[in-house]
XYZ file of C-alpha atoms in Angstrom:
484
model
C 200.637 -2.296 88.962
C 197.609 -4.530 88.820
C 196.894 -3.915 92.507
C 197.172 -0.121 91.997
C 194.700 -0.241 89.154
C 192.183 -2.225 91.157
C 191.811 0.511 93.756
C 190.348 2.906 91.186
C 187.486 0.764 89.972
C 184.866 1.952 92.479
C 183.132 5.269 91.582
C 180.880 6.774 94.286
C 177.337 7.797 93.510
C 177.674 11.084 95.421
C 179.553 12.512 92.488
C 177.618 10.781 89.676
C 173.926 10.132 89.268
C 174.580 6.745 87.504
C 177.246 4.155 88.264
C 179.730 3.392 85.387
C 180.729 -0.318 85.760
C 184.273 -1.384 84.679
C 184.843 -4.045 81.968
C 185.503 -7.176 84.058
C 185.478 -9.556 81.013
C 188.902 -8.310 79.912
C 190.486 -9.133 83.278
C 192.284 -12.331 84.157
C 190.822 -14.979 86.432
C 193.478 -14.314 89.081
C 192.624 -10.605 89.155
C 188.888 -11.322 89.356
C 189.317 -13.710 92.284
C 191.567 -11.253 94.108
C 189.013 -8.460 93.622
C 186.225 -10.715 94.928
C 188.252 -11.625 98.017
C 188.985 -7.961 98.690
C 185.245 -7.317 98.683
C 184.527 -10.305 100.914
C 182.794 -12.287 98.208
C 183.157 -15.880 97.068
C 186.049 -16.395 94.594
C 185.152 -19.908 93.345
C 183.738 -20.854 89.996
C 184.382 -20.130 86.354
C 185.416 -16.770 84.920
C 181.851 -16.137 83.771
C 180.604 -16.626 87.341
C 183.301 -14.345 88.736
C 182.451 -11.561 86.257
C 178.719 -11.898 86.966
C 179.357 -11.818 90.715
C 181.395 -8.601 90.447
C 178.837 -6.904 88.167
C 176.048 -7.858 90.585
C 178.038 -6.398 93.455
C 178.650 -3.174 91.519
C 174.924 -2.820 90.648
C 174.016 -3.330 94.280
C 176.537 -0.670 95.323
C 175.189 1.751 92.698
C 171.566 1.350 93.822
C 172.614 1.793 97.433
C 174.432 5.061 96.582
C 171.408 6.379 94.702
C 169.174 5.636 97.703
C 171.495 7.609 99.943
C 171.394 10.545 97.531
C 167.611 10.425 97.343
C 167.299 10.273 101.109
C 169.687 13.209 101.467
C 167.695 15.260 98.917
C 164.433 14.420 100.659
C 165.919 15.428 103.996
C 167.058 18.818 102.631
C 163.699 19.427 100.941
C 161.874 18.441 104.101
C 163.906 20.854 106.177
C 163.272 23.624 103.625
C 159.532 22.917 103.607
C 159.486 22.850 107.383
C 161.336 26.163 107.553
C 158.950 27.698 105.016
C 155.950 26.471 106.971
C 157.418 27.867 110.171
C 158.033 31.234 108.472
C 154.482 31.263 107.096
C 153.107 30.423 110.509
C 155.212 33.145 112.133
C 154.113 35.689 109.506
C 150.485 34.725 109.988
C 150.734 34.970 113.748
C 152.561 38.304 113.458
C 149.877 39.620 111.112
C 147.171 38.378 113.459
C 148.871 40.067 116.417
C 149.177 43.319 114.437
C 145.495 43.200 113.493
C 144.515 42.533 117.101
C 146.704 45.416 118.240
C 145.136 47.785 115.697
C 141.640 46.786 116.777
C 142.544 47.291 120.427
C 144.058 50.707 119.684
C 140.981 51.798 117.748
C 138.731 50.645 120.566
C 140.857 52.461 123.141
C 140.926 55.596 120.984
C 137.145 55.550 120.666
C 136.780 55.172 124.437
C 139.160 58.085 124.966
C 137.138 60.214 122.578
C 133.875 59.460 124.355
C 135.502 60.275 127.666
C 136.968 63.482 126.247
C 133.577 64.678 124.997
C 132.300 64.599 128.582
C 135.055 66.935 129.795
C 133.100 70.207 129.699
C 132.360 72.785 132.363
C 128.669 71.916 132.681
C 129.358 68.182 133.211
C 132.714 67.915 134.982
C 133.611 71.439 136.142
C 136.407 70.476 138.550
C 138.139 68.124 136.113
C 137.741 70.609 133.249
C 139.271 73.488 135.225
C 142.099 71.241 136.439
C 142.923 70.066 132.923
C 142.649 73.642 131.614
C 145.222 74.850 134.159
C 147.582 71.955 133.399
C 147.330 72.489 129.627
C 147.934 76.223 130.093
C 151.044 75.478 132.176
C 152.345 73.029 129.543
C 151.826 75.521 126.720
C 153.417 78.338 128.724
C 156.421 76.147 129.509
C 156.724 75.179 125.841
C 156.647 78.811 124.735
C 159.333 79.710 127.279
C 161.552 76.920 125.968
C 161.099 78.150 122.402
C 161.990 81.682 123.442
C 165.087 80.398 125.202
C 166.093 78.368 122.161
C 165.795 81.535 120.051
C 167.301 83.884 122.616
C 169.343 85.678 119.956
C 166.248 86.704 118.024
C 164.481 87.582 121.265
C 167.365 89.845 122.260
C 167.247 91.650 118.908
C 163.475 92.166 119.285
C 163.942 93.531 122.811
C 166.568 96.005 121.615
C 164.316 97.205 118.786
C 161.380 97.486 121.192
C 163.411 99.568 123.619
C 164.446 101.881 120.778
C 160.825 102.321 119.704
C 159.796 103.047 123.294
C 162.552 105.655 123.544
C 161.411 107.311 120.299
C 157.800 107.213 121.497
C 158.549 109.101 124.707
C 161.094 111.520 123.263
C 159.548 114.906 122.341
C 160.219 116.300 118.900
C 158.856 116.925 115.435
C 158.456 113.182 114.860
C 155.693 112.921 117.451
C 152.952 113.684 114.933
C 154.045 110.703 112.859
C 154.339 108.572 115.988
C 150.763 109.419 116.968
C 149.525 108.701 113.448
C 151.326 105.336 113.286
C 150.165 104.407 116.797
C 146.556 105.049 115.844
C 146.794 103.084 112.599
C 148.622 100.170 114.206
C 146.095 99.940 117.038
C 143.241 100.073 114.545
C 144.766 97.389 112.316
C 145.752 95.142 115.226
C 142.221 95.384 116.633
C 140.630 94.102 113.425
C 143.312 91.453 112.829
C 142.655 90.133 116.335
C 138.909 90.021 115.701
C 139.549 88.205 112.427
C 141.670 85.580 114.190
C 138.936 85.066 116.775
C 136.433 84.580 113.977
C 138.184 81.629 112.320
C 140.573 80.070 114.822
C 139.667 76.791 116.483
C 138.416 74.611 113.594
C 135.044 76.302 113.272
C 134.489 77.207 116.937
C 135.508 80.848 116.541
C 133.608 83.962 117.534
C 131.512 85.360 114.669
C 133.099 88.790 114.826
C 131.855 89.825 111.384
C 128.242 89.720 112.538
C 129.095 91.296 115.887
C 131.692 93.934 114.978
C 132.678 94.441 111.358
C 129.187 94.117 109.870
C 127.644 96.690 112.250
C 130.623 99.004 111.669
C 130.152 98.902 107.879
C 126.399 99.391 108.320
C 126.970 102.406 110.552
C 129.425 103.969 108.085
C 126.915 103.380 105.265
C 124.044 104.983 107.162
C 126.271 107.923 108.136
C 127.454 108.385 104.542
C 123.871 108.658 103.268
C 122.786 110.843 106.196
C 125.783 113.178 105.957
C 126.078 113.000 102.157
C 129.809 112.550 102.702
C 132.387 110.060 103.898
C 134.863 112.706 105.056
C 134.131 112.232 108.748
C 136.304 114.326 111.070
C 139.254 112.491 112.654
C 139.167 112.425 115.598
C 136.640 111.288 116.779
C 136.363 108.877 113.813
C 136.573 105.887 113.944
C 135.543 105.841 117.610
C 132.556 108.026 116.803
C 131.039 109.044 113.472
C 130.045 112.679 113.135
C 128.937 114.490 110.009
C 131.373 117.097 108.683
C 130.468 120.812 108.942
C 130.664 121.381 105.170
C 127.390 121.516 103.269
C 127.206 118.546 100.901
C 123.478 117.938 101.055
C 123.151 117.643 97.290
C 126.004 115.177 96.902
C 125.263 111.479 97.393
C 128.371 109.379 98.020
C 128.875 106.485 95.673
C 129.008 102.902 96.826
C 132.680 102.766 95.824
C 133.467 105.708 98.114
C 131.877 103.841 101.046
C 133.805 100.670 100.139
C 137.053 102.654 100.110
C 136.193 104.179 103.508
C 136.019 100.781 105.245
C 138.640 98.999 103.129
C 141.453 99.077 105.719
C 139.513 97.524 108.590
C 137.851 95.004 106.288
C 141.165 93.863 104.803
C 142.771 93.624 108.243
C 139.858 91.502 109.425
C 140.277 89.283 106.359
C 144.001 88.844 107.049
C 143.110 87.870 110.608
C 140.720 85.194 109.358
C 143.487 83.889 107.071
C 145.853 83.644 110.053
C 143.155 81.795 111.981
C 143.042 79.116 109.255
C 146.695 78.165 109.822
C 146.308 75.755 112.821
C 144.516 73.018 110.789
C 147.123 73.385 108.043
C 150.099 73.102 110.410
C 148.481 70.228 112.327
C 147.940 68.156 109.176
C 151.379 69.028 107.767
C 153.191 68.040 110.978
C 151.275 64.763 111.145
C 152.162 63.912 107.538
C 155.861 64.734 107.970
C 156.236 62.883 111.274
C 154.309 59.818 110.130
C 152.754 59.420 113.581
C 149.211 58.258 114.129
C 146.975 61.250 114.666
C 143.789 61.437 116.600
C 140.762 60.293 114.639
C 138.810 63.321 115.789
C 141.151 65.679 113.969
C 141.184 63.742 110.702
C 137.770 62.113 110.861
C 136.222 64.424 108.290
C 139.235 64.159 105.992
C 139.280 60.343 106.241
C 135.552 60.175 105.503
C 136.080 62.230 102.365
C 138.943 59.993 101.234
C 136.834 56.882 101.819
C 133.950 58.397 99.872
C 136.307 59.185 96.974
C 137.786 55.692 96.944
C 134.323 54.075 97.097
C 133.384 55.655 93.763
C 129.655 55.941 94.499
C 129.405 59.713 94.916
C 125.995 59.782 93.247
C 124.606 57.817 96.192
C 126.206 60.081 98.821
C 124.438 63.022 100.449
C 125.006 66.570 99.239
C 127.347 67.492 102.104
C 129.685 64.593 101.307
C 129.682 65.527 97.626
C 130.493 69.123 98.555
C 133.427 67.992 100.721
C 134.739 65.795 97.924
C 134.429 68.703 95.496
C 136.443 70.960 97.834
C 139.258 68.434 98.205
C 139.377 67.780 94.450
C 139.462 71.513 93.723
C 142.366 72.037 96.128
C 144.322 69.031 94.839
C 143.898 69.636 91.109
C 143.840 73.427 90.789
C 146.264 74.353 93.586
C 146.696 78.085 94.251
C 143.600 79.146 92.324
C 141.542 76.378 93.930
C 142.537 77.477 97.439
C 141.782 81.099 96.541
C 138.371 80.107 95.155
C 137.493 78.228 98.359
C 138.582 81.206 100.473
C 136.731 83.772 98.338
C 133.231 82.691 99.357
C 131.614 82.116 102.752
C 132.715 78.505 102.993
C 132.172 76.482 106.200
C 134.276 73.685 104.664
C 137.461 75.741 104.417
C 138.870 73.973 107.500
C 138.754 70.809 105.391
C 140.643 72.635 102.643
C 143.316 73.641 105.170
C 143.668 70.064 106.426
C 143.894 68.822 102.828
C 146.613 71.348 101.967
C 148.613 70.406 105.052
C 148.296 66.684 104.349
C 149.348 67.165 100.715
C 152.349 69.275 101.861
C 151.271 72.356 99.927
C 153.943 75.076 100.450
C 153.120 77.523 103.229
C 153.194 80.683 101.137
C 151.049 79.057 98.474
C 148.373 78.240 101.035
C 148.620 81.446 103.081
C 148.956 83.713 100.047
C 145.924 82.237 98.312
C 143.947 82.371 101.563
C 144.859 86.022 102.186
C 143.908 87.077 98.658
C 140.654 85.148 98.819
C 139.563 86.295 102.269
C 141.063 89.777 102.590
C 140.460 90.988 99.021
C 137.792 89.048 97.129
C 135.555 87.809 99.947
C 135.692 91.068 101.915
C 134.660 93.161 98.928
C 131.708 90.822 98.337
C 130.636 91.122 101.971
C 131.133 94.894 102.018
C 129.070 95.273 98.870
C 126.273 93.195 100.390
C 126.185 95.132 103.690
C 126.387 98.534 101.983
C 123.589 97.592 99.596
C 121.331 96.347 102.384
C 121.886 99.383 104.629
C 121.645 102.039 101.954
C 118.993 104.632 102.672
C 116.245 103.476 100.304
C 116.756 99.796 101.155
C 116.517 100.525 104.887
C 113.235 102.354 104.346
C 111.936 99.466 102.237
C 112.823 96.926 104.933
C 111.165 98.973 107.681
C 108.014 99.329 105.576
C 107.933 95.559 104.953
C 108.231 94.942 108.689
C 105.232 97.210 109.259
C 103.149 95.178 106.779
C 103.489 91.980 108.795
C 100.093 90.843 110.111
C 99.291 91.596 113.767
C 102.898 92.140 114.985
C 104.039 94.417 112.139
C 103.271 97.837 113.666
C 104.659 96.859 117.075
C 107.936 95.717 115.490
C 108.173 98.661 113.089
C 108.080 101.302 115.838
C 111.310 100.310 117.666
C 113.184 99.971 114.355
C 112.122 103.439 113.266
C 113.018 104.815 116.681
C 116.448 103.175 116.536
C 117.167 104.552 113.054
C 116.104 108.064 114.029
C 118.376 108.035 117.067
C 121.292 106.825 114.962
C 120.768 109.631 112.472
C 120.675 112.205 115.287
C 123.957 110.888 116.687
C 125.668 111.669 113.389
C 124.909 115.387 113.863
C 126.076 115.680 117.470
C 129.027 118.012 117.951
C 132.171 116.595 119.599
C 132.158 116.973 123.403
C 128.371 117.294 123.644
C 126.787 115.109 126.309
C 123.655 113.442 125.041
C 121.393 111.565 127.472
C 121.015 107.948 126.498
C 117.504 106.570 126.218
C 116.846 102.844 126.588
C 116.001 100.903 123.457
C 115.074 97.234 123.567
C 116.751 96.578 120.209
C 120.109 97.852 121.478
C 119.562 96.026 124.733
C 118.979 92.700 122.955
C 122.005 93.201 120.738
C 124.246 93.902 123.747
C 123.005 90.829 125.595
C 123.466 88.602 122.549
C 126.993 89.958 122.197
C 127.773 89.180 125.837
C 126.339 85.670 125.528
C 128.385 84.903 122.425
C 131.586 86.205 124.011
C 130.898 84.181 127.161
C 130.240 81.041 125.117
C 133.447 81.625 123.191
C 135.438 81.856 126.429
C 133.795 78.682 127.757
C 134.596 76.869 124.508
C 138.254 77.875 124.848
C 138.377 76.446 128.380
C 136.692 73.215 127.268
C 138.938 72.898 124.229
C 142.154 73.313 126.234
C 140.956 70.830 128.860
C 140.175 68.288 126.140
C 143.583 68.949 124.581
C 145.237 67.966 127.861
C 143.142 64.782 128.001
C 144.143 64.020 124.416
C 147.800 64.610 125.249
C 147.636 62.242 128.221
C 145.754 59.567 126.250
C 148.357 59.717 123.478
C 151.151 59.201 126.001
C 149.358 56.164 127.453
C 148.886 54.671 123.990
C 152.582 55.165 123.293
C 153.496 53.278 126.475
C 151.169 50.415 125.513
C 152.837 50.078 122.116
C 156.266 49.912 123.695
């Protein structure tokens, strides 16, 4: 029993922070000597010496166990610190590599932009035409794939088209309505198309209001005052304006009657301009939803505005930057009414409003509805009122008289304007089917040449834009391969 008890006297320091020594003074001398021999210690001497020798051995064992525990704790802490340092070093190196990659991508993107700006017909004609053809083929292939993916809808549209063609060529009492609808649809589609050309392409559109709609409203205004009526015979109106045969010389048409006469074409043109504002909206919306990096050229203006807003020093910015910030704030805070307000005035910054709406994920019908109301209703009535006021009879006479009062060149400039106005007034009284010899007029000649130059420049800009789009597409693919 004594031997069994002796085996339980040693308590390890791994389980206890301090060593609890047994009470050796209560043990017999024989037990103490046996315990000392079992530990390999000297068993000679008095009981006091034996007890002291065992207590010294136990203290030594306790200090040795504590040292082992401390060394083990230090080893664990050292490994943890080393692992933390390695993780910090890896995170720092990863962050440094990411920063270097971003800088390299920005540098490559800037080089691609500079190279893309040189792809124009007057600098690199062969490359520009080649890229234009390739981009056209890619777009055509993409449209064919979309049609094939929606072949059910395409089939329904083909069936409806065939039915309309059959009704169009079938004789009957409905032909008068078919002719009327054909004329109205052609007229509306013509002005919608001109409206799209005016605003599509992020500001590079053809200014069809100055070239087509404005002169048409001016001609209707001059004819209304000359004929004292807006009831022009149809046909030949709107292809040709001729005064009616009824005698209304004492009746002067009101400005509201003239506005109502040109309301259809003006509203259709406004709807076309609203449709032309959709590409920036869809581009920004798709980029926000996909989360992909977009080309800096497309979002450069938007990013500059956001940086100016975050800087907080708008008072030190130029007026154009403050105007851009005001447009983005109006769209963000007011919503539908803000978009409608931006679209209701001649606003060269409306492309920025479209990009902002797309980036903020404004619903499509909110954006398009507000744009249509602003452009096709509010803005068009403002523009019609301005053109009708300027080209009213007494204002035209005032302008011609002011031109004649210019020093030195006034009389020489006044004569062709008066001649042009007189010829226009005579045309309003020509009977349908009458052949009138055309006389050259340098004012009409200049207007025709300016029109041709603007149309030619618009076509060239389309070619350049599509060629640059192909270069942008290829550069984006190369950047994607570099990231992989």
